[in-house]
PDB file of N, CA and C in Angstrom:
ATOM      1  N   MET A 773     -21.365   4.155 -11.621  1.00 60.00           N
ATOM      2  CA  MET A 773     -20.316   4.920 -10.996  1.00 60.00           C
ATOM      3  C   MET A 773     -19.006   4.663 -11.739  1.00 60.00           C
ATOM      4  N   LYS A 774     -18.304   5.718 -11.977  1.00 63.00           N
ATOM      5  CA  LYS A 774     -17.059   5.640 -12.724  1.00 63.00           C
ATOM      6  C   LYS A 774     -15.928   5.172 -11.800  1.00 63.00           C
ATOM      7  N   PRO A 775     -15.193   4.106 -12.182  1.00 64.00           N
ATOM      8  CA  PRO A 775     -14.092   3.664 -11.324  1.00 64.00           C
ATOM      9  C   PRO A 775     -12.969   4.702 -11.326  1.00 64.00           C
ATOM     10  N   LYS A 776     -12.343   4.871 -10.170  1.00 67.00           N
ATOM     11  CA  LYS A 776     -11.263   5.838 -10.055  1.00 67.00           C
ATOM     12  C   LYS A 776      -9.936   5.100  -9.994  1.00 67.00           C
ATOM     13  N   PHE A 777      -9.054   5.446 -10.893  1.00 69.00           N
ATOM     14  CA  PHE A 777      -7.722   4.871 -10.913  1.00 69.00           C
ATOM     15  C   PHE A 777      -6.735   5.944 -10.482  1.00 69.00           C
ATOM     16  N   ARG A 778      -5.913   5.591  -9.524  1.00 74.00           N
ATOM     17  CA  ARG A 778      -4.876   6.516  -9.089  1.00 74.00           C
ATOM     18  C   ARG A 778      -3.602   6.145  -9.822  1.00 74.00           C
ATOM     19  N   ILE A 779      -3.220   6.967 -10.749  1.00 75.00           N
ATOM     20  CA  ILE A 779      -2.025   6.701 -11.535  1.00 75.00           C
ATOM     21  C   ILE A 779      -0.975   7.734 -11.173  1.00 75.00           C
ATOM     22  N   ASP A 780       0.189   7.259 -10.802  1.00 80.00           N
ATOM     23  CA  ASP A 780       1.311   8.145 -10.553  1.00 80.00           C
ATOM     24  C   ASP A 780       1.992   8.366 -11.902  1.00 80.00           C
ATOM     25  N   TRP A 781       1.772   9.527 -12.455  1.00 86.00           N
ATOM     26  CA  TRP A 781       2.236   9.795 -13.819  1.00 86.00           C
ATOM     27  C   TRP A 781       3.751   9.847 -13.906  1.00 86.00           C
ATOM     28  N   LYS A 782       4.421  10.195 -12.824  1.00 90.00           N
ATOM     29  CA  LYS A 782       5.884  10.204 -12.843  1.00 90.00           C
ATOM     30  C   LYS A 782       6.423   8.781 -13.000  1.00 90.00           C
ATOM     31  N   LYS A 783       5.836   7.843 -12.247  1.00 87.00           N
ATOM     32  CA  LYS A 783       6.255   6.445 -12.382  1.00 87.00           C
ATOM     33  C   LYS A 783       5.942   5.921 -13.775  1.00 87.00           C
ATOM     34  N   ALA A 784       4.750   6.258 -14.268  1.00 84.00           N
ATOM     35  CA  ALA A 784       4.362   5.792 -15.604  1.00 84.00           C
ATOM     36  C   ALA A 784       5.339   6.318 -16.647  1.00 84.00           C
ATOM     37  N   LEU A 785       5.765   7.564 -16.506  1.00 90.00           N
ATOM     38  CA  LEU A 785       6.719   8.139 -17.451  1.00 90.00           C
ATOM     39  C   LEU A 785       8.062   7.424 -17.363  1.00 90.00           C
ATOM     40  N   VAL A 786       8.512   7.138 -16.140  1.00 90.00           N
ATOM     41  CA  VAL A 786       9.782   6.411 -15.968  1.00 90.00           C
ATOM     42  C   VAL A 786       9.670   5.025 -16.581  1.00 90.00           C
ATOM     43  N   PHE A 787       8.564   4.341 -16.344  1.00 87.00           N
ATOM     44  CA  PHE A 787       8.373   3.014 -16.917  1.00 87.00           C
ATOM     45  C   PHE A 787       8.383   3.064 -18.441  1.00 87.00           C
ATOM     46  N   LEU A 788       7.744   4.080 -19.012  1.00 87.00           N
ATOM     47  CA  LEU A 788       7.721   4.213 -20.467  1.00 87.00           C
ATOM     48  C   LEU A 788       9.110   4.504 -21.027  1.00 87.00           C
ATOM     49  N   VAL A 789       9.883   5.325 -20.326  1.00 91.00           N
ATOM     50  CA  VAL A 789      11.245   5.616 -20.778  1.00 91.00           C
ATOM     51  C   VAL A 789      12.099   4.353 -20.730  1.00 91.00           C
ATOM     52  N   VAL A 790      11.970   3.586 -19.655  1.00 88.00           N
ATOM     53  CA  VAL A 790      12.716   2.322 -19.545  1.00 88.00           C
ATOM     54  C   VAL A 790      12.303   1.375 -20.666  1.00 88.00           C
ATOM     55  N   SER A 791      11.015   1.278 -20.910  1.00 87.00           N
ATOM     56  CA  SER A 791      10.517   0.398 -21.963  1.00 87.00           C
ATOM     57  C   SER A 791      11.000   0.855 -23.336  1.00 87.00           C
ATOM     58  N   ALA A 792      10.975   2.156 -23.584  1.00 88.00           N
ATOM     59  CA  ALA A 792      11.448   2.666 -24.875  1.00 88.00           C
ATOM     60  C   ALA A 792      12.944   2.420 -25.031  1.00 88.00           C
ATOM     61  N   GLY A 793      13.698   2.606 -23.963  1.00 90.00           N
ATOM     62  CA  GLY A 793      15.138   2.328 -24.023  1.00 90.00           C
ATOM     63  C   GLY A 793      15.412   0.874 -24.312  1.00 90.00           C
ATOM     64  N   LEU A 794      14.677  -0.016 -23.684  1.00 87.00           N
ATOM     65  CA  LEU A 794      14.842  -1.449 -23.962  1.00 87.00           C
ATOM     66  C   LEU A 794      14.459  -1.789 -25.389  1.00 87.00           C
ATOM     67  N   SER A 795      13.441  -1.120 -25.886  1.00 88.00           N
ATOM     68  CA  SER A 795      13.010  -1.355 -27.259  1.00 88.00           C
ATOM     69  C   SER A 795      14.113  -0.954 -28.236  1.00 88.00           C
ATOM     70  N   VAL A 796      14.767   0.147 -27.954  1.00 90.00           N
ATOM     71  CA  VAL A 796      15.860   0.597 -28.823  1.00 90.00           C
ATOM     72  C   VAL A 796      17.058  -0.335 -28.707  1.00 90.00           C
ATOM     73  N   ILE A 797      17.397  -0.722 -27.473  1.00 90.00           N
ATOM     74  CA  ILE A 797      18.570  -1.575 -27.259  1.00 90.00           C
ATOM     75  C   ILE A 797      18.365  -2.964 -27.855  1.00 90.00           C
ATOM     76  N   THR A 798      17.219  -3.571 -27.587  1.00 87.00           N
ATOM     77  CA  THR A 798      16.998  -4.958 -28.010  1.00 87.00           C
ATOM     78  C   THR A 798      16.377  -5.066 -29.391  1.00 87.00           C
ATOM     79  N   GLY A 799      15.674  -4.041 -29.808  1.00 89.00           N
ATOM     80  CA  GLY A 799      15.002  -4.096 -31.103  1.00 89.00           C
ATOM     81  C   GLY A 799      13.711  -4.896 -31.064  1.00 89.00           C
ATOM     82  N   SER A 800      13.263  -5.264 -29.876  1.00 89.00           N
ATOM     83  CA  SER A 800      12.050  -6.063 -29.745  1.00 89.00           C
ATOM     84  C   SER A 800      10.981  -5.251 -29.005  1.00 89.00           C
ATOM     85  N   PHE A 801       9.971  -4.844 -29.742  1.00 86.00           N
ATOM     86  CA  PHE A 801       8.894  -4.066 -29.146  1.00 86.00           C
ATOM     87  C   PHE A 801       8.081  -4.914 -28.179  1.00 86.00           C
ATOM     88  N   THR A 802       7.839  -6.175 -28.523  1.00 89.00           N
ATOM     89  CA  THR A 802       7.013  -7.019 -27.657  1.00 89.00           C
ATOM     90  C   THR A 802       7.689  -7.292 -26.321  1.00 89.00           C
ATOM     91  N   MET A 803       9.022  -7.473 -26.341  1.00 88.00           N
ATOM     92  CA  MET A 803       9.724  -7.702 -25.079  1.00 88.00           C
ATOM     93  C   MET A 803       9.666  -6.448 -24.211  1.00 88.00           C
ATOM     94  N   SER A 804       9.843  -5.288 -24.805  1.00 87.00           N
ATOM     95  CA  SER A 804       9.789  -4.057 -24.014  1.00 87.00           C
ATOM     96  C   SER A 804       8.378  -3.811 -23.501  1.00 87.00           C
ATOM     97  N   LEU A 805       7.376  -4.168 -24.273  1.00 87.00           N
ATOM     98  CA  LEU A 805       5.992  -4.048 -23.822  1.00 87.00           C
ATOM     99  C   LEU A 805       5.726  -4.994 -22.652  1.00 87.00           C
ATOM    100  N   GLY A 806       6.249  -6.205 -22.731  1.00 88.00           N
ATOM    101  CA  GLY A 806       6.109  -7.169 -21.639  1.00 88.00           C
ATOM    102  C   GLY A 806       6.781  -6.687 -20.374  1.00 88.00           C
ATOM    103  N   ILE A 807       7.960  -6.112 -20.506  1.00 87.00           N
ATOM    104  CA  ILE A 807       8.665  -5.577 -19.340  1.00 87.00           C
ATOM    105  C   ILE A 807       7.908  -4.394 -18.758  1.00 87.00           C
ATOM    106  N   LEU A 808       7.335  -3.554 -19.625  1.00 86.00           N
ATOM    107  CA  LEU A 808       6.516  -2.440 -19.151  1.00 86.00           C
ATOM    108  C   LEU A 808       5.336  -2.954 -18.329  1.00 86.00           C
ATOM    109  N   LEU A 809       4.671  -3.977 -18.809  1.00 89.00           N
ATOM    110  CA  LEU A 809       3.552  -4.560 -18.059  1.00 89.00           C
ATOM    111  C   LEU A 809       4.025  -5.150 -16.730  1.00 89.00           C
ATOM    112  N   LEU A 810       5.175  -5.826 -16.744  1.00 91.00           N
ATOM    113  CA  LEU A 810       5.719  -6.378 -15.502  1.00 91.00           C
ATOM    114  C   LEU A 810       6.058  -5.275 -14.503  1.00 91.00           C
ATOM    115  N   LEU A 811       6.561  -4.152 -14.981  1.00 87.00           N
ATOM    116  CA  LEU A 811       6.857  -3.031 -14.092  1.00 87.00           C
ATOM    117  C   LEU A 811       5.581  -2.501 -13.437  1.00 87.00           C
ATOM    118  N   PHE A 812       4.513  -2.374 -14.221  1.00 86.00           N
ATOM    119  CA  PHE A 812       3.250  -1.900 -13.653  1.00 86.00           C
ATOM    120  C   PHE A 812       2.679  -2.898 -12.647  1.00 86.00           C
ATOM    121  N   VAL A 813       2.778  -4.175 -12.952  1.00 90.00           N
ATOM    122  CA  VAL A 813       2.269  -5.203 -12.035  1.00 90.00           C
ATOM    123  C   VAL A 813       3.085  -5.202 -10.737  1.00 90.00           C
ATOM    124  N   ALA A 814       4.410  -5.135 -10.863  1.00 91.00           N
ATOM    125  CA  ALA A 814       5.263  -5.126  -9.668  1.00 91.00           C
ATOM    126  C   ALA A 814       4.985  -3.881  -8.827  1.00 91.00           C
ATOM    127  N   ASP A 815       4.793  -2.748  -9.471  1.00 88.00           N
ATOM    128  CA  ASP A 815       4.489  -1.515  -8.740  1.00 88.00           C
ATOM    129  C   ASP A 815       3.165  -1.647  -7.998  1.00 88.00           C
ATOM    130  N   TYR A 816       2.155  -2.213  -8.650  1.00 87.00           N
ATOM    131  CA  TYR A 816       0.851  -2.401  -8.009  1.00 87.00           C
ATOM    132  C   TYR A 816       0.967  -3.340  -6.804  1.00 87.00           C
ATOM    133  N   LEU A 817       1.669  -4.445  -6.977  1.00 92.00           N
ATOM    134  CA  LEU A 817       1.792  -5.415  -5.892  1.00 92.00           C
ATOM    135  C   LEU A 817       2.545  -4.827  -4.703  1.00 92.00           C
ATOM    136  N   LEU A 818       3.610  -4.077  -4.964  1.00 92.00           N
ATOM    137  CA  LEU A 818       4.353  -3.452  -3.866  1.00 92.00           C
ATOM    138  C   LEU A 818       3.513  -2.403  -3.147  1.00 92.00           C
ATOM    139  N   ALA A 819       2.754  -1.617  -3.896  1.00 88.00           N
ATOM    140  CA  ALA A 819       1.899  -0.608  -3.270  1.00 88.00           C
ATOM    141  C   ALA A 819       0.808  -1.272  -2.428  1.00 88.00           C
ATOM    142  N   ASP A 820       0.240  -2.361  -2.930  1.00 91.00           N
ATOM    143  CA  ASP A 820      -0.790  -3.088  -2.187  1.00 91.00           C
ATOM    144  C   ASP A 820      -0.209  -3.689  -0.907  1.00 91.00           C
ATOM    145  N   TRP A 821       0.990  -4.254  -1.002  1.00 93.00           N
ATOM    146  CA  TRP A 821       1.650  -4.839   0.163  1.00 93.00           C
ATOM    147  C   TRP A 821       1.921  -3.773   1.216  1.00 93.00           C
ATOM    148  N   ALA A 822       2.418  -2.616   0.788  1.00 93.00           N
ATOM    149  CA  ALA A 822       2.712  -1.533   1.729  1.00 93.00           C
ATOM    150  C   ALA A 822       1.424  -1.022   2.377  1.00 93.00           C
ATOM    151  N   ASP A 823       0.348  -0.916   1.602  1.00 93.00           N
ATOM    152  CA  ASP A 823      -0.923  -0.456   2.153  1.00 93.00           C
ATOM    153  C   ASP A 823      -1.469  -1.453   3.175  1.00 93.00           C
ATOM    154  N   THR A 824      -1.355  -2.734   2.880  1.00 94.00           N
ATOM    155  CA  THR A 824      -1.819  -3.768   3.803  1.00 94.00           C
ATOM    156  C   THR A 824      -1.030  -3.709   5.113  1.00 94.00           C
ATOM    157  N   ARG A 825       0.289  -3.561   5.019  1.00 95.00           N
ATOM    158  CA  ARG A 825       1.113  -3.457   6.231  1.00 95.00           C
ATOM    159  C   ARG A 825       0.721  -2.241   7.050  1.00 95.00           C
ATOM    160  N   LYS A 826       0.457  -1.127   6.381  1.00 94.00           N
ATOM    161  CA  LYS A 826       0.086   0.105   7.081  1.00 94.00           C
ATOM    162  C   LYS A 826      -1.242  -0.074   7.808  1.00 94.00           C
ATOM    163  N   ARG A 827      -2.236  -0.677   7.114  1.00 95.00           N
ATOM    164  CA  ARG A 827      -3.532  -0.884   7.757  1.00 95.00           C
ATOM    165  C   ARG A 827      -3.428  -1.832   8.931  1.00 95.00           C
ATOM    166  N   LYS A 828      -2.634  -2.894   8.829  1.00 95.00           N
ATOM    167  CA  LYS A 828      -2.471  -3.830   9.940  1.00 95.00           C
ATOM    168  C   LYS A 828      -1.803  -3.156  11.130  1.00 95.00           C
ATOM    169  N   ARG A 829      -0.791  -2.334  10.867  1.00 95.00           N
ATOM    170  CA  ARG A 829      -0.111  -1.612  11.946  1.00 95.00           C
ATOM    171  C   ARG A 829      -1.066  -0.647  12.637  1.00 95.00           C
ATOM    172  N   GLU A 830      -1.860   0.085  11.857  1.00 95.00           N
ATOM    173  CA  GLU A 830      -2.830   1.008  12.444  1.00 95.00           C
ATOM    174  C   GLU A 830      -3.869   0.259  13.266  1.00 95.00           C
ATOM    175  N   TRP A 831      -4.292  -0.911  12.790  1.00 95.00           N
ATOM    176  CA  TRP A 831      -5.270  -1.700  13.525  1.00 95.00           C
ATOM    177  C   TRP A 831      -4.686  -2.184  14.850  1.00 95.00           C
ATOM    178  N   ARG A 832      -3.428  -2.650  14.846  1.00 95.00           N
ATOM    179  CA  ARG A 832      -2.782  -3.086  16.088  1.00 95.00           C
ATOM    180  C   ARG A 832      -2.671  -1.930  17.077  1.00 95.00           C
ATOM    181  N   GLU A 833      -2.322  -0.742  16.575  1.00 95.00           N
ATOM    182  CA  GLU A 833      -2.229   0.426  17.454  1.00 95.00           C
ATOM    183  C   GLU A 833      -3.594   0.782  18.041  1.00 95.00           C
ATOM    184  N   PHE A 834      -4.634   0.669  17.223  1.00 95.00           N
ATOM    185  CA  PHE A 834      -5.990   0.947  17.689  1.00 95.00           C
ATOM    186  C   PHE A 834      -6.401  -0.046  18.770  1.00 95.00           C
ATOM    187  N   GLU A 835      -6.134  -1.339  18.550  1.00 94.00           N
ATOM    188  CA  GLU A 835      -6.465  -2.355  19.546  1.00 94.00           C
ATOM    189  C   GLU A 835      -5.696  -2.122  20.838  1.00 94.00           C
ATOM    190  N   GLU A 836      -4.419  -1.745  20.719  1.00 95.00           N
ATOM    191  CA  GLU A 836      -3.612  -1.479  21.905  1.00 95.00           C
ATOM    192  C   GLU A 836      -4.170  -0.286  22.693  1.00 95.00           C
ATOM    193  N   GLU A 837      -4.599   0.736  21.979  1.00 94.00           N
ATOM    194  CA  GLU A 837      -5.187   1.902  22.645  1.00 94.00           C
ATOM    195  C   GLU A 837      -6.487   1.527  23.355  1.00 94.00           C
ATOM    196  N   LEU A 838      -7.314   0.716  22.711  1.00 94.00           N
ATOM    197  CA  LEU A 838      -8.552   0.258  23.355  1.00 94.00           C
ATOM    198  C   LEU A 838      -8.260  -0.560  24.600  1.00 94.00           C
ATOM    199  N   ARG A 839      -7.248  -1.424  24.527  1.00 94.00           N
ATOM    200  CA  ARG A 839      -6.884  -2.251  25.670  1.00 94.00           C
ATOM    201  C   ARG A 839      -6.422  -1.380  26.837  1.00 94.00           C
ATOM    202  N   ARG A 840      -5.594  -0.377  26.533  1.00 94.00           N
ATOM    203  CA  ARG A 840      -5.126   0.516  27.594  1.00 94.00           C
ATOM    204  C   ARG A 840      -6.271   1.294  28.224  1.00 94.00           C
ATOM    205  N   GLU A 841      -7.203   1.760  27.408  1.00 93.00           N
ATOM    206  CA  GLU A 841      -8.361   2.487  27.942  1.00 93.00           C
ATOM    207  C   GLU A 841      -9.214   1.586  28.821  1.00 93.00           C
ATOM    208  N   ARG A 842      -9.408   0.335  28.398  1.00 93.00           N
ATOM    209  CA  ARG A 842     -10.208  -0.616  29.171  1.00 93.00           C
ATOM    210  C   ARG A 842      -9.530  -0.912  30.512  1.00 93.00           C
ATOM    211  N   GLU A 843      -8.209  -1.115  30.468  1.00 92.00           N
ATOM    212  CA  GLU A 843      -7.484  -1.373  31.708  1.00 92.00           C
ATOM    213  C   GLU A 843      -7.546  -0.175  32.643  1.00 92.00           C
ATOM    214  N   ALA A 844      -7.440   1.025  32.108  1.00 91.00           N
ATOM    215  CA  ALA A 844      -7.525   2.231  32.941  1.00 91.00           C
ATOM    216  C   ALA A 844      -8.913   2.367  33.545  1.00 91.00           C
ATOM    217  N   ARG A 845      -9.948   2.044  32.765  1.00 91.00           N
ATOM    218  CA  ARG A 845     -11.321   2.123  33.259  1.00 91.00           C
ATOM    219  C   ARG A 845     -11.544   1.088  34.367  1.00 91.00           C
ATOM    220  N   GLU A 846     -11.021  -0.130  34.180  1.00 90.00           N
ATOM    221  CA  GLU A 846     -11.170  -1.172  35.190  1.00 90.00           C
ATOM    222  C   GLU A 846     -10.412  -0.810  36.463  1.00 90.00           C
ATOM    223  N   LYS A 847      -9.244  -0.225  36.294  1.00 87.00           N
ATOM    224  CA  LYS A 847      -8.459   0.181  37.459  1.00 87.00           C
ATOM    225  C   LYS A 847      -9.187   1.284  38.230  1.00 87.00           C
ATOM    226  N   LYS A 848      -9.794   2.200  37.511  1.00 86.00           N
ATOM    227  CA  LYS A 848     -10.532   3.295  38.140  1.00 86.00           C
ATOM    228  C   LYS A 848     -11.761   2.768  38.884  1.00 86.00           C
ATOM    229  N   GLU A 849     -12.438   1.750  38.306  1.00 86.00           N
ATOM    230  CA  GLU A 849     -13.628   1.167  38.941  1.00 86.00           C
ATOM    231  C   GLU A 849     -13.255   0.413  40.224  1.00 86.00           C
ATOM    232  N   ARG A 850     -12.075  -0.168  40.275  1.00 84.00           N
ATOM    233  CA  ARG A 850     -11.657  -0.912  41.461  1.00 84.00           C
ATOM    234  C   ARG A 850     -11.365  -0.001  42.645  1.00 84.00           C
ATOM    235  N   GLN A 851     -11.015   1.211  42.343  1.00 75.00           N
ATOM    236  CA  GLN A 851     -10.668   2.152  43.435  1.00 75.00           C
ATOM    237  C   GLN A 851     -11.852   2.743  44.087  1.00 75.00           C
TER     238      GLN A 851
END
């Protein structure tokens, strides 16, 4: 099975422009390449963190909904 990579090409283009600008300003291709890699790593980590927070929030909402349904069912059974 072929792995699927979701690449935001707009971000990649911005990162490449920043890296190229740094390469021109500093004259060091390796430093600009390193910064480009750091930008991609930071972007990945932030996206992963945001996704984890979203999943945890959705899970808490799901648990809360289940709890409310259970309480409503128990209240109905008592009557």
